[in-house]
Amino acid sequence: MQIAIVLYPDFTALDIIGPYEVLGRLPGAEVVFVAEDPGLVRNDQRSLSVSPEATLDEVTEPDIVLIGGGPGFFGQLGDGKLHEWLRTVDRTSTWTTSVCTGAPILAAAGLLQGRRATTHWSAFGELERFGAIPAHERVVVDGHYVTGAGVSAGIDMSLTLAGEIAGEETAQMVQLIIEYAPEPPFRAGSIDVAPASVVERARAALG
């Protein structure tokens, strides 16, 4: 089972590393990081670089496609090589998935037309702009598309997908291995519950 995780400049690290930790532990999993071009790809904080194992041209029929988000997603909304690759591999993939603002990239490629999808709370307008139906949920499954909300939701999305692929007990085993039992010290993880002042600062930080 080949899992292709897409890299592009200014990606958010947890968007892809969370799912990597979950999906890479499934039986028979072969994870390959792919990018349009060879060479290191730097994340949004400019302090971490990941080296893709293959270019898009070298990965033609992955079983699972995963694209994360990050500030760099704006540069990936125009039609081009990545969109062409996404449309091609989507024809044969068992699952096409996204985390955070990876969903608008899938939508811009024409894959989420008329489908329910979620993304980071700041980017629901982008989903709607490209014909998807925004769903304010942590994880959304519509057909063979699975989308996760912002950043940390990639772990939830991947565990949901793991249950679909390998069964709930295996997914729970992975959850236990990575000890995913969040107990955040603050009630500010959703725009619905965060204090107004925090939301204002978050919007400013996101630009």
PDB file of C-alpha atoms in Angstrom:
ATOM      1  CA  MET A   1       0.000   0.000   0.000  1.00  0.00           C
ATOM      2  CA  GLN A   2       1.815   3.089  -1.247  1.00  0.00           C
ATOM      3  CA  ILE A   3       1.069   6.368   0.540  1.00  0.00           C
ATOM      4  CA  ALA A   4       2.216   9.473  -1.333  1.00  0.00           C
ATOM      5  CA  ILE A   5       2.621  12.564   0.843  1.00  0.00           C
ATOM      6  CA  VAL A   6       2.970  15.741  -1.186  1.00  0.00           C
ATOM      7  CA  LEU A   7       5.517  18.420  -0.313  1.00  0.00           C
ATOM      8  CA  TYR A   8       5.589  22.020  -1.547  1.00  0.00           C
ATOM      9  CA  PRO A   9       7.364  25.153  -0.270  1.00  0.00           C
ATOM     10  CA  ASP A  10       6.045  26.685   2.975  1.00  0.00           C
ATOM     11  CA  PHE A  11       4.108  23.606   4.088  1.00  0.00           C
ATOM     12  CA  THR A  12       3.154  23.230   7.751  1.00  0.00           C
ATOM     13  CA  ALA A  13       5.151  20.385   9.277  1.00  0.00           C
ATOM     14  CA  LEU A  14       2.509  18.831  11.541  1.00  0.00           C
ATOM     15  CA  ASP A  15       0.066  18.638   8.619  1.00  0.00           C
ATOM     16  CA  ILE A  16       2.163  15.873   7.111  1.00  0.00           C
ATOM     17  CA  ILE A  17       4.151  14.507  10.043  1.00  0.00           C
ATOM     18  CA  GLY A  18       1.044  13.671  12.098  1.00  0.00           C
ATOM     19  CA  PRO A  19      -0.483  11.574   9.299  1.00  0.00           C
ATOM     20  CA  TYR A  20       2.942  10.082   8.548  1.00  0.00           C
ATOM     21  CA  GLU A  21       3.203   8.797  12.120  1.00  0.00           C
ATOM     22  CA  VAL A  22      -0.253   7.203  11.903  1.00  0.00           C
ATOM     23  CA  LEU A  23      -0.459   5.863   8.361  1.00  0.00           C
ATOM     24  CA  GLY A  24       3.180   4.773   8.234  1.00  0.00           C
ATOM     25  CA  ARG A  25       2.476   2.293  11.059  1.00  0.00           C
ATOM     26  CA  LEU A  26      -0.254   0.420   9.205  1.00  0.00           C
ATOM     27  CA  PRO A  27       0.524  -3.111   7.976  1.00  0.00           C
ATOM     28  CA  GLY A  28       2.018  -3.056   4.490  1.00  0.00           C
ATOM     29  CA  ALA A  29       2.421   0.716   4.416  1.00  0.00           C
ATOM     30  CA  GLU A  30       5.059   2.246   2.142  1.00  0.00           C
ATOM     31  CA  VAL A  31       5.261   6.008   2.614  1.00  0.00           C
ATOM     32  CA  VAL A  32       6.896   8.133  -0.075  1.00  0.00           C
ATOM     33  CA  PHE A  33       7.328  11.883   0.142  1.00  0.00           C
ATOM     34  CA  VAL A  34       6.891  13.432  -3.294  1.00  0.00           C
ATOM     35  CA  ALA A  35       7.420  16.900  -4.738  1.00  0.00           C
ATOM     36  CA  GLU A  36       7.292  18.546  -8.112  1.00  0.00           C
ATOM     37  CA  ASP A  37      11.096  18.854  -8.221  1.00  0.00           C
ATOM     38  CA  PRO A  38      13.962  17.087  -6.435  1.00  0.00           C
ATOM     39  CA  GLY A  39      15.742  18.829  -3.570  1.00  0.00           C
ATOM     40  CA  LEU A  40      14.938  19.906  -0.051  1.00  0.00           C
ATOM     41  CA  VAL A  41      11.531  21.489   0.568  1.00  0.00           C
ATOM     42  CA  ARG A  42      11.426  24.028   3.405  1.00  0.00           C
ATOM     43  CA  ASN A  43       8.489  24.413   5.783  1.00  0.00           C
ATOM     44  CA  ASP A  44       6.606  27.588   6.675  1.00  0.00           C
ATOM     45  CA  GLN A  45       8.760  28.373   9.716  1.00  0.00           C
ATOM     46  CA  ARG A  46      11.866  28.155   7.497  1.00  0.00           C
ATOM     47  CA  SER A  47      13.665  25.978  10.040  1.00  0.00           C
ATOM     48  CA  LEU A  48      12.818  22.487   8.776  1.00  0.00           C
ATOM     49  CA  SER A  49      13.438  20.950   5.377  1.00  0.00           C
ATOM     50  CA  VAL A  50      12.246  17.595   4.082  1.00  0.00           C
ATOM     51  CA  SER A  51      13.867  15.758   1.213  1.00  0.00           C
ATOM     52  CA  PRO A  52      11.345  14.104  -1.131  1.00  0.00           C
ATOM     53  CA  GLU A  53      12.134  10.537  -2.115  1.00  0.00           C
ATOM     54  CA  ALA A  54      10.602  10.966  -5.560  1.00  0.00           C
ATOM     55  CA  THR A  55       9.243  13.529  -7.958  1.00  0.00           C
ATOM     56  CA  LEU A  56       5.602  13.589  -9.011  1.00  0.00           C
ATOM     57  CA  ASP A  57       6.545  11.998 -12.322  1.00  0.00           C
ATOM     58  CA  GLU A  58       8.025   9.003 -10.507  1.00  0.00           C
ATOM     59  CA  VAL A  59       4.917   8.175  -8.458  1.00  0.00           C
ATOM     60  CA  THR A  60       2.098   7.268 -10.803  1.00  0.00           C
ATOM     61  CA  GLU A  61      -0.360   5.023  -8.937  1.00  0.00           C
ATOM     62  CA  PRO A  62      -0.292   5.574  -5.170  1.00  0.00           C
ATOM     63  CA  ASP A  63      -3.020   3.887  -3.157  1.00  0.00           C
ATOM     64  CA  ILE A  64      -3.353   6.905  -0.864  1.00  0.00           C
ATOM     65  CA  VAL A  65      -2.639  10.536  -1.713  1.00  0.00           C
ATOM     66  CA  LEU A  66      -2.176  13.048   1.098  1.00  0.00           C
ATOM     67  CA  ILE A  67      -1.598  16.773   0.741  1.00  0.00           C
ATOM     68  CA  GLY A  68      -1.134  19.041   3.726  1.00  0.00           C
ATOM     69  CA  GLY A  69      -1.536  22.761   4.116  1.00  0.00           C
ATOM     70  CA  GLY A  70       0.442  25.784   5.163  1.00  0.00           C
ATOM     71  CA  PRO A  71       0.926  29.361   3.954  1.00  0.00           C
ATOM     72  CA  GLY A  72       2.395  27.972   0.745  1.00  0.00           C
ATOM     73  CA  PHE A  73      -1.013  26.642  -0.308  1.00  0.00           C
ATOM     74  CA  PHE A  74      -1.824  29.996  -1.916  1.00  0.00           C
ATOM     75  CA  GLY A  75       0.925  29.345  -4.436  1.00  0.00           C
ATOM     76  CA  GLN A  76      -0.569  25.940  -5.277  1.00  0.00           C
ATOM     77  CA  LEU A  77      -4.071  27.075  -6.265  1.00  0.00           C
ATOM     78  CA  GLY A  78      -3.257  27.829  -9.901  1.00  0.00           C
ATOM     79  CA  ASP A  79      -3.597  25.003 -12.405  1.00  0.00           C
ATOM     80  CA  GLY A  80      -0.271  23.387 -13.203  1.00  0.00           C
ATOM     81  CA  LYS A  81       1.809  20.258 -12.818  1.00  0.00           C
ATOM     82  CA  LEU A  82       0.657  19.486  -9.273  1.00  0.00           C
ATOM     83  CA  HIS A  83      -3.010  19.790 -10.238  1.00  0.00           C
ATOM     84  CA  GLU A  84      -2.480  17.614 -13.287  1.00  0.00           C
ATOM     85  CA  TRP A  85      -0.771  14.976 -11.127  1.00  0.00           C
ATOM     86  CA  LEU A  86      -3.528  15.103  -8.514  1.00  0.00           C
ATOM     87  CA  ARG A  87      -6.218  14.589 -11.149  1.00  0.00           C
ATOM     88  CA  THR A  88      -4.285  11.708 -12.704  1.00  0.00           C
ATOM     89  CA  VAL A  89      -3.513   9.766  -9.515  1.00  0.00           C
ATOM     90  CA  ASP A  90      -6.996  10.411  -8.162  1.00  0.00           C
ATOM     91  CA  ARG A  91      -8.420   8.228 -10.937  1.00  0.00           C
ATOM     92  CA  THR A  92      -6.782   5.138  -9.422  1.00  0.00           C
ATOM     93  CA  SER A  93      -6.232   6.029  -5.760  1.00  0.00           C
ATOM     94  CA  THR A  94      -8.238   4.249  -3.107  1.00  0.00           C
ATOM     95  CA  TRP A  95      -8.189   7.388  -0.961  1.00  0.00           C
ATOM     96  CA  THR A  96      -7.378  11.007  -1.755  1.00  0.00           C
ATOM     97  CA  THR A  97      -6.891  13.010   1.424  1.00  0.00           C
ATOM     98  CA  SER A  98      -5.927  16.400   2.784  1.00  0.00           C
ATOM     99  CA  VAL A  99      -5.124  18.179   5.997  1.00  0.00           C
ATOM    100  CA  CYS A 100      -5.751  21.833   6.739  1.00  0.00           C
ATOM    101  CA  THR A 101      -5.385  24.060   3.662  1.00  0.00           C
ATOM    102  CA  GLY A 102      -4.486  21.082   1.518  1.00  0.00           C
ATOM    103  CA  ALA A 103      -8.237  20.788   0.861  1.00  0.00           C
ATOM    104  CA  PRO A 104      -8.435  24.006  -1.180  1.00  0.00           C
ATOM    105  CA  ILE A 105      -5.640  22.626  -3.369  1.00  0.00           C
ATOM    106  CA  LEU A 106      -7.702  19.502  -4.052  1.00  0.00           C
ATOM    107  CA  ALA A 107     -10.714  21.721  -4.702  1.00  0.00           C
ATOM    108  CA  ALA A 108      -8.758  23.980  -7.053  1.00  0.00           C
ATOM    109  CA  ALA A 109      -7.698  20.879  -8.995  1.00  0.00           C
ATOM    110  CA  GLY A 110     -11.398  20.132  -9.501  1.00  0.00           C
ATOM    111  CA  LEU A 111     -11.569  17.086  -7.252  1.00  0.00           C
ATOM    112  CA  LEU A 112     -14.031  18.333  -4.628  1.00  0.00           C
ATOM    113  CA  GLN A 113     -16.703  19.803  -6.874  1.00  0.00           C
ATOM    114  CA  GLY A 114     -20.036  19.391  -5.091  1.00  0.00           C
ATOM    115  CA  ARG A 115     -18.432  17.383  -2.283  1.00  0.00           C
ATOM    116  CA  ARG A 116     -18.390  18.090   1.434  1.00  0.00           C
ATOM    117  CA  ALA A 117     -14.966  18.931   2.784  1.00  0.00           C
ATOM    118  CA  THR A 118     -13.307  20.621   5.736  1.00  0.00           C
ATOM    119  CA  THR A 119     -10.185  22.735   6.095  1.00  0.00           C
ATOM    120  CA  HIS A 120      -8.564  25.240   8.451  1.00  0.00           C
ATOM    121  CA  TRP A 121     -11.151  27.677   9.829  1.00  0.00           C
ATOM    122  CA  SER A 122      -9.499  30.558   7.979  1.00  0.00           C
ATOM    123  CA  ALA A 123      -9.868  28.965   4.540  1.00  0.00           C
ATOM    124  CA  PHE A 124     -13.499  27.900   4.190  1.00  0.00           C
ATOM    125  CA  GLY A 125     -14.013  30.651   1.636  1.00  0.00           C
ATOM    126  CA  GLU A 126     -11.384  29.051  -0.603  1.00  0.00           C
ATOM    127  CA  LEU A 127     -13.218  25.735  -0.526  1.00  0.00           C
ATOM    128  CA  GLU A 128     -16.452  27.409  -1.541  1.00  0.00           C
ATOM    129  CA  ARG A 129     -14.722  29.403  -4.274  1.00  0.00           C
ATOM    130  CA  PHE A 130     -13.653  26.172  -5.967  1.00  0.00           C
ATOM    131  CA  GLY A 131     -17.019  24.434  -5.742  1.00  0.00           C
ATOM    132  CA  ALA A 132     -16.667  22.333  -2.601  1.00  0.00           C
ATOM    133  CA  ILE A 133     -19.270  22.335   0.170  1.00  0.00           C
ATOM    134  CA  PRO A 134     -17.603  23.591   3.371  1.00  0.00           C
ATOM    135  CA  ALA A 135     -18.339  21.424   6.415  1.00  0.00           C
ATOM    136  CA  HIS A 136     -17.334  22.769   9.807  1.00  0.00           C
ATOM    137  CA  GLU A 137     -16.282  19.361  11.128  1.00  0.00           C
ATOM    138  CA  ARG A 138     -13.016  17.876  12.378  1.00  0.00           C
ATOM    139  CA  VAL A 139     -12.953  15.122   9.740  1.00  0.00           C
ATOM    140  CA  VAL A 140     -15.137  14.706   6.659  1.00  0.00           C
ATOM    141  CA  VAL A 141     -15.453  11.578   4.509  1.00  0.00           C
ATOM    142  CA  ASP A 142     -17.193  11.997   1.138  1.00  0.00           C
ATOM    143  CA  GLY A 143     -16.706   9.140  -1.288  1.00  0.00           C
ATOM    144  CA  HIS A 144     -13.014   8.331  -1.407  1.00  0.00           C
ATOM    145  CA  TYR A 145     -12.066  11.818  -0.234  1.00  0.00           C
ATOM    146  CA  VAL A 146     -11.125  12.346   3.412  1.00  0.00           C
ATOM    147  CA  THR A 147     -10.359  15.863   4.609  1.00  0.00           C
ATOM    148  CA  GLY A 148      -9.161  17.046   7.990  1.00  0.00           C
ATOM    149  CA  ALA A 149      -9.534  20.485   9.563  1.00  0.00           C
ATOM    150  CA  GLY A 150      -6.568  22.572  10.680  1.00  0.00           C
ATOM    151  CA  VAL A 151      -3.099  21.187  11.372  1.00  0.00           C
ATOM    152  CA  SER A 152      -3.561  18.891  14.401  1.00  0.00           C
ATOM    153  CA  ALA A 153      -6.737  17.453  12.837  1.00  0.00           C
ATOM    154  CA  GLY A 154      -4.450  15.529  10.500  1.00  0.00           C
ATOM    155  CA  ILE A 155      -3.967  12.990  13.291  1.00  0.00           C
ATOM    156  CA  ASP A 156      -7.733  12.549  13.663  1.00  0.00           C
ATOM    157  CA  MET A 157      -8.151  12.318   9.904  1.00  0.00           C
ATOM    158  CA  SER A 158      -5.445   9.668   9.658  1.00  0.00           C
ATOM    159  CA  LEU A 159      -6.850   7.603  12.508  1.00  0.00           C
ATOM    160  CA  THR A 160     -10.267   7.738  10.835  1.00  0.00           C
ATOM    161  CA  LEU A 161      -8.651   6.584   7.589  1.00  0.00           C
ATOM    162  CA  ALA A 162      -6.680   3.891   9.419  1.00  0.00           C
ATOM    163  CA  GLY A 163      -9.947   2.495  10.750  1.00  0.00           C
ATOM    164  CA  GLU A 164     -11.376   2.368   7.235  1.00  0.00           C
ATOM    165  CA  ILE A 165      -8.273   0.654   5.850  1.00  0.00           C
ATOM    166  CA  ALA A 166      -7.208  -1.745   8.587  1.00  0.00           C
ATOM    167  CA  GLY A 167     -10.151  -1.889  10.982  1.00  0.00           C
ATOM    168  CA  GLU A 168     -10.903  -0.096  14.211  1.00  0.00           C
ATOM    169  CA  GLU A 169      -8.751  -2.315  16.438  1.00  0.00           C
ATOM    170  CA  THR A 170      -5.640  -1.668  14.354  1.00  0.00           C
ATOM    171  CA  ALA A 171      -6.393   2.059  14.318  1.00  0.00           C
ATOM    172  CA  GLN A 172      -6.769   1.983  18.096  1.00  0.00           C
ATOM    173  CA  MET A 173      -3.479   0.119  18.400  1.00  0.00           C
ATOM    174  CA  VAL A 174      -1.750   2.880  16.418  1.00  0.00           C
ATOM    175  CA  GLN A 175      -3.461   5.508  18.558  1.00  0.00           C
ATOM    176  CA  LEU A 176      -2.092   3.800  21.661  1.00  0.00           C
ATOM    177  CA  ILE A 177       1.402   3.462  20.194  1.00  0.00           C
ATOM    178  CA  ILE A 178       1.582   7.202  19.516  1.00  0.00           C
ATOM    179  CA  GLU A 179      -0.245   7.844  22.826  1.00  0.00           C
ATOM    180  CA  TYR A 180      -2.721  10.195  21.210  1.00  0.00           C
ATOM    181  CA  ALA A 181      -4.928  11.256  24.125  1.00  0.00           C
ATOM    182  CA  PRO A 182      -5.018  15.064  23.933  1.00  0.00           C
ATOM    183  CA  GLU A 183      -5.698  17.054  27.091  1.00  0.00           C
ATOM    184  CA  PRO A 184      -4.994  20.653  26.056  1.00  0.00           C
ATOM    185  CA  PRO A 185      -4.386  23.112  28.903  1.00  0.00           C
ATOM    186  CA  PHE A 186      -6.572  25.766  27.250  1.00  0.00           C
ATOM    187  CA  ARG A 187     -10.009  25.874  25.652  1.00  0.00           C
ATOM    188  CA  ALA A 188      -8.919  27.740  22.548  1.00  0.00           C
ATOM    189  CA  GLY A 189      -8.539  25.048  19.895  1.00  0.00           C
ATOM    190  CA  SER A 190     -11.588  26.048  17.876  1.00  0.00           C
ATOM    191  CA  ILE A 191     -12.785  29.384  16.584  1.00  0.00           C
ATOM    192  CA  ASP A 192     -16.146  28.566  18.192  1.00  0.00           C
ATOM    193  CA  VAL A 193     -14.730  28.460  21.722  1.00  0.00           C
ATOM    194  CA  ALA A 194     -11.587  30.616  21.673  1.00  0.00           C
ATOM    195  CA  PRO A 195     -11.842  34.035  23.362  1.00  0.00           C
ATOM    196  CA  ALA A 196     -12.505  36.900  20.955  1.00  0.00           C
ATOM    197  CA  SER A 197      -9.147  38.508  21.718  1.00  0.00           C
ATOM    198  CA  VAL A 198      -7.371  35.250  20.854  1.00  0.00           C
ATOM    199  CA  VAL A 199      -9.273  34.929  17.592  1.00  0.00           C
ATOM    200  CA  GLU A 200      -8.298  38.497  16.698  1.00  0.00           C
ATOM    201  CA  ARG A 201      -4.625  37.805  17.390  1.00  0.00           C
ATOM    202  CA  ALA A 202      -4.769  34.551  15.398  1.00  0.00           C
ATOM    203  CA  ARG A 203      -6.302  36.309  12.401  1.00  0.00           C
ATOM    204  CA  ALA A 204      -3.583  38.952  12.543  1.00  0.00           C
ATOM    205  CA  ALA A 205      -0.849  36.318  12.804  1.00  0.00           C
ATOM    206  CA  LEU A 206      -2.241  34.481   9.782  1.00  0.00           C
ATOM    207  CA  GLY A 207      -2.253  37.691   7.776  1.00  0.00           C
TER     208      GLY A 207
END
